Structures are given as C-alpha cells and as structure tokens.
C-alpha cells in the first residue's frame, strides 16, 4: 500500500487532517449549533390542540359569523326590524326585495333575525360572564377557607339547586318586568351554582400544593393567593363551563320569550319570533323555522366549542394520540422489515 500524502495549508488545523485509510472519519457535531425550540405556553398549546378539532373549529367559525352579523346588522339590511308594513304581509322568501320574506305584520324576517341575534347573544354572553364571576368568588372562598364558610355557601348552593329554575324565572320576571337587564340578572342568579362547585373542588385540591405553602411562608395575603395563584390555575375548567353556559342561557331566554315573559316588542329575539309565529304556522311555517334554526345552530356551535376546549385540556386525549402514533409506527416498521 502506498503512503498517503497530506498537504497542510497555512489555514488547515491539525483536526482537519486527512485520516488514515483504516481510520473512520470523524463527524463534526452540528447539533449544538441548532437553535433550541421554544416550548409552547399553555394558551398556545391549548389553541394548537383546539385547532386540530374540526368540530370545534366549525363551531368557532359559526359563532364568529353570527357575532359579526349581529354587530354589523345595520349595514347588512336596509329595513327597520320594528317597522310594520301591512301592504306586504306574509311574503315568501325573495319577494319584493325581502330575502326571507315578511311576517304577518309586513316586517322583514331577515332583519328581525339579525337584530334578534344581538339580543340573544348579548343575554347569553352576559349571563355566562355574570355567572362565572359570582360562582368563582363563592367557590373560591368556600374551597380556600373551608369550615363554616364552606358549609354556609354549600347549603346555599343546595337550596338554589332545589328550587325549580323555570318557576323562579317566571316569578321574578312577572314581578319586575321583562327588560333585558332583569332577564340577565335572574338568569345569572339561577346559573352560578355549577361554577361554584367546580371552583370549590379545584381549590380543595390546589390549596394543599407546595407553591401555596411557599406563598404563605413569604407573606402573600389570602387575597393574593386566591386570585393570583389558585384562581389562575382554575381558568381552563371555568372557560369550558362558561362556553356551555352561553348556550343554556340562550335556550332559557328563548323559552321565556316563547311563554311571553321574555323580550317584549318593539325589541325582538329568536324566542319572541317563535312565539309570534305559532299563530301563523298554517299560513307560513317558515316564520318558525328560521328562528328555530338560528337557536339550534348557535347552541350546537357553542357546545362544539366547549367540547373542543374540554378535549384539548383532557390528558387522556394525549395518551390516546400517543398510543395511536406508536401503533402506526409499529405497523410502518413491520412493513419496512418485511
């Protein structure tokens, strides 16, 4: 075997010399030069999992469409939702420039659906927000302090759960009137109990954690521990229940309006449109179909969003996905081996 010649240039380092024929070449480690991948935060991770759920994304898209339609209702239609035109009652869809026709009083149905979305969505989101605030405060105090405070609040929750909600709503609205503010107040007053139980259960687990003991040791007040540490770690379950509560509030408002105890003219809501359409079902059944479909679609969309958030937060979903990836990898490996 002939001797190998190695040429050394002025810029060549000893490490870069050509190796001997029987010596394996040294590979340069380039992994250290790769930038470290920044881990995703909790909200970014939640969105990543949520966005891979087609049902949840469909529900989110539908809700955005309804919200934007409610906000820009004056620009989407030229008609007044309360204007009566007895020259064109019960027109079919598309007649005389009315996209979905008119009702028994000549009012444009499409316009009334848009403005009804404003009222129904406003009540749904307001009731959910108020219920979350009330339930979170009561559940936090009950779960953190325990003792007689927990006993008193939980007995109040038991009493509220034992009262028929529909009967209480009808009674209060019959006494105080059917204004939107009263409807939001009474629906929130009868909807906060599930949030309170949820927050209380989380606080009973979290208050014994080491970081809570450390916060007490350094002198953090009870208010700071509750709102800065414990309540923040209970945010995701609260969001799941709040989304589902929006749909429940819309259904409750529609039921009360259908019974004549909800929104009153000249305002309008989907439940009120259903109530007005029941007398003209034989003349034009579509007057009841349109608001009913709106209620159905919005409630389904809200439930899809809530289920998507819950699935994104469920660790069992990650285990199932990991098992699925492992099984797929084994199948591919066995095929390549054969």
PDB file of C-alpha atoms in Angstrom, residues 30 56 59 73 79 100 120 133 143 157 190 223 239 258-259:
ATOM      1  CA  UNK A  30     -23.571  20.243  14.375  1.00  0.00           C
ATOM      2  CA  UNK A  56     -64.577  22.832  17.451  1.00  0.00           C
ATOM      3  CA  UNK A  59     -68.382  25.833  15.900  1.00  0.00           C
ATOM      4  CA  UNK A  73     -76.751  44.289  11.291  1.00  0.00           C
ATOM      5  CA  UNK A  79     -85.114  47.583   6.836  1.00  0.00           C
ATOM      6  CA  UNK A 100     -86.501  35.653   3.754  1.00  0.00           C
ATOM      7  CA  UNK A 120     -79.970  36.594  22.262  1.00  0.00           C
ATOM      8  CA  UNK A 133     -67.957  35.977  38.406  1.00  0.00           C
ATOM      9  CA  UNK A 143     -62.815  25.977  48.850  1.00  0.00           C
ATOM     10  CA  UNK A 157     -75.983  26.084  46.605  1.00  0.00           C
ATOM     11  CA  UNK A 190     -80.025  30.848  38.858  1.00  0.00           C
ATOM     12  CA  UNK A 223     -56.478  37.509  48.524  1.00  0.00           C
ATOM     13  CA  UNK A 239     -63.827  28.527  30.422  1.00  0.00           C
ATOM     14  CA  UNK A 258     -91.844  31.988  23.864  1.00  0.00           C
ATOM     15  CA  UNK A 259     -94.002  31.951  27.010  1.00  0.00           C
TER      16      UNK A 259
END
